[in-house]
Amino acid sequence: MFFLLALLLLFVVFRLFLDLPWIQVIPAILIFYLGSGGWKFLRIFVKTIKRDAMAGYSLGSTWVKIWWYMRNRYTVPQLFQQTAKKHPEKVALIFQGTGETWTFQDLDTYSNKVANFFYERGFRSGDVIALFMESRNQYVGLWLGMAKIGVEAALLNSNVRQDSLLHCVNVSKAKAIVFGSELTEGDLKTENVPSGSEYLDPLIEKASSHPPNPPDKGFLDKLFYVYTSGTTGLPKAAIIIHCRYYRMASLVYNGFRMRPDDIVYDCLPLYHSAGNIVGIGQCLLHGLTVVIRKKFSASGFWEDCIVQYIGEICRYLLNQPSHEAERKHRVRMALGNGLRASIWKEFTERFGIPQIAEFYGATECNCSVGNFDNKFGACGFNSRLLPGAYPINLVRVNEDTMELIRGPDGLCIRCKPGEPGQLVGRIKQNHPLQRFDGYLNSEANAKKIAQNVFTKGDSAYLSGDVLVMDELGYMYFRDRTGDTFRWKGENVSTTEVEGTLSTEGKAGMAAIVDPDNSCDLVHFAEEMKKALPAYARPIFLRLLSEVNKTSTFKFQKMDLRKEGYDPNVVKDKLYFLEPRQCRYLPLDEEAFKRIQSGQAKL
């Protein structure tokens, strides 16, 4: 756009003020244009105009609808009811565990019963009920039914236990908990429910199926809460408003050109935004059929179609022996995030996936990006033709500490193509695409917001991730050098792991100060198994004689992470977790080689 305006200005100068004839004006403008980098701009224009136009249409159509829904105070349940009326007999949800199939009418009826039951029990708009269960059709019907009367669901991670579970319940200020019988010890039946609880299924079945009276809520009000993995302390409850739910689901639907007859295979947990918004949102808002699987299974994955993934799932699949079903499918798109360039080509070629719909964006962020045109290795892009249209950018950062690097004016320094930087998004609370709804914990909010980023007095969301952008605006993951990464679907403290496709290439590692050699690893493993889900248990242990007192522990942690778990480098005692029996074994040179070669399963 800048160059087009510049060309117009040059025409005015050369033709009107200098009174040059036409035959001289055109070559003069062309020479000036090419001499000032015009070829580069022209190349970018040609290569990205189609991509930018597609993204602009997606963003524009989503924005128009958001504006309309905001103005008329719509909610997600109201939008779902519109969807259900269009095709009541179409299949909405299929639970692969039992084959239970719900039509849109079934889902609408069940959620109405949930709404009326809780309303009769005295729950009102603004109340919170915690939902603690594994994925199945009822999971969707429960939170949707609560939302129909304005009750906000706190979607608890079904893996958390003890103090973390208690914290998640308390921070939400939930007035009740709905929990799945599969999470209790023993065989739970109607006659032996825990004291103080009730068997919910028959109570919901008896409730009225009439649509409840809608609550006084609008598009910018709270819908439910999604919890972070708790990498830097206890899990944080991210606020999901109706507008955010719609925005996340619709940008994926429009940006990746999904179709009403698509079927989405959702094996991601419904307590996370990827499974419950990006996946289930296609059912509730756009009328797609969604297959829900309780847990991911690599062996049975290709028996279903349109797939959602996180990066680890792709590695698990590649680690499976080849079989006939992996090519005999109708999967036209793999939708998700975290697929690294190192396995991208192998994944698409082995399994015959024509489109990778890779996107980037945390649950609470305002700077999501998408790879809408199937660009190899990219997690998204930002327009180079109109870079200010979507107010996000990469800014320079100290990759060890993730501290922003600022210029003499106190503002952040924007990265040039090829320079790694942290992705940030300008915050405007009155703009539905740029607002930051944050967490229930105000202290957690402060850690995700930076001031004076692009201009004096502004604020921006900090993604915490280091990306690299090329000259066409495509963004690529740069494995962060901080202290967290994804392990088995969650964010944990990590160290590099080589030689295995079964992991994302990093695994949890803990350092324990044990100057007296008194650490009881058997007791430690037993207590850890009770308190921590499998993904949060450290795979490697390093026993330190002392903490380096010449620097802060944060910097020492970076040093420990870089040293890794090689017994030839690390002189402290090292151990690794044997997952089947959940016990720690000495990590000697022989064990190190087995891990490096992929023979040892972590």
XYZ file of N, CA and C in Angstrom, residues 105-121 141-142 144-146 148-149 200-212:
111
model
N -30.928 -32.550 17.882
C -32.107 -32.504 18.737
C -31.830 -33.179 20.076
N -31.100 -34.293 20.057
C -30.742 -34.987 21.299
C -29.899 -34.090 22.200
N -28.917 -33.433 21.608
C -28.040 -32.553 22.383
C -28.812 -31.370 22.942
N -29.711 -30.824 22.149
C -30.529 -29.701 22.607
C -31.434 -30.127 23.753
N -32.046 -31.287 23.619
C -32.948 -31.781 24.661
C -32.200 -32.071 25.955
N -31.062 -32.762 25.843
C -30.281 -33.093 27.029
C -29.817 -31.829 27.751
N -29.312 -30.862 26.995
C -28.823 -29.621 27.627
C -29.973 -28.825 28.243
N -31.169 -28.898 27.649
C -32.338 -28.259 28.271
C -32.648 -28.888 29.619
N -32.571 -30.214 29.681
C -32.836 -30.917 30.941
C -31.797 -30.543 31.994
N -30.538 -30.466 31.580
C -29.474 -30.040 32.509
C -29.778 -28.651 33.047
N -30.139 -27.739 32.158
C -30.434 -26.359 32.555
C -31.594 -26.315 33.548
N -32.669 -27.012 33.250
C -33.849 -26.981 34.124
C -33.588 -27.657 35.461
N -32.800 -28.737 35.446
C -32.473 -29.402 36.717
C -31.704 -28.465 37.644
N -30.647 -27.834 37.118
C -29.845 -26.966 37.978
C -30.621 -25.711 38.387
N -31.479 -25.241 37.512
C -32.276 -24.070 37.891
C -33.224 -24.426 39.028
N -33.818 -25.598 38.967
C -34.713 -26.048 40.045
C -33.966 -26.221 41.357
N -32.678 -26.526 41.265
C -31.855 -26.684 42.472
C -31.337 -25.341 42.988
N -23.014 -31.676 26.751
C -24.371 -31.349 27.170
C -24.450 -30.698 28.537
N -23.538 -31.057 29.434
C -23.548 -30.491 30.784
C -23.157 -29.014 30.779
N -23.010 -26.980 28.262
C -23.933 -26.228 27.410
C -25.248 -25.972 28.147
N -25.739 -26.971 28.866
C -26.959 -26.791 29.652
C -26.789 -25.759 30.749
N -25.645 -25.790 31.408
C -25.360 -24.773 32.435
C -25.380 -23.383 31.810
N -27.012 -22.350 29.371
C -28.357 -21.928 28.979
C -29.074 -21.165 30.083
N -28.618 -21.316 31.330
C -29.187 -20.524 32.430
C -28.154 -19.559 33.009
N -26.422 -38.307 39.275
C -27.010 -37.241 38.468
C -27.851 -37.739 37.296
N -27.481 -38.835 36.668
C -28.149 -39.270 35.441
C -29.666 -39.376 35.563
N -30.207 -40.101 36.568
C -31.675 -40.196 36.660
C -32.342 -38.864 36.989
N -31.638 -37.993 37.698
C -32.208 -36.691 38.043
C -32.351 -35.821 36.795
N -31.348 -35.871 35.918
C -31.426 -35.111 34.666
C -32.513 -35.690 33.760
N -32.610 -37.020 33.754
C -33.594 -37.671 32.898
C -35.016 -37.250 33.260
N -35.270 -37.000 34.530
C -36.614 -36.622 34.987
C -36.913 -35.138 34.771
N -35.903 -34.327 34.510
C -36.092 -32.878 34.393
C -36.842 -32.524 33.112
N -37.406 -31.336 33.101
C -38.149 -30.857 31.936
C -37.209 -30.626 30.753
N -37.708 -30.932 29.559
C -36.916 -30.729 28.345
C -37.275 -29.433 27.631
N -38.148 -28.625 28.224
C -38.518 -27.356 27.600
C -37.342 -26.380 27.665
N -37.174 -25.540 26.646
C -36.094 -24.546 26.678
C -36.249 -23.629 27.881
N -35.183 -23.427 28.661
C -35.275 -22.544 29.829
C -35.313 -21.086 29.403
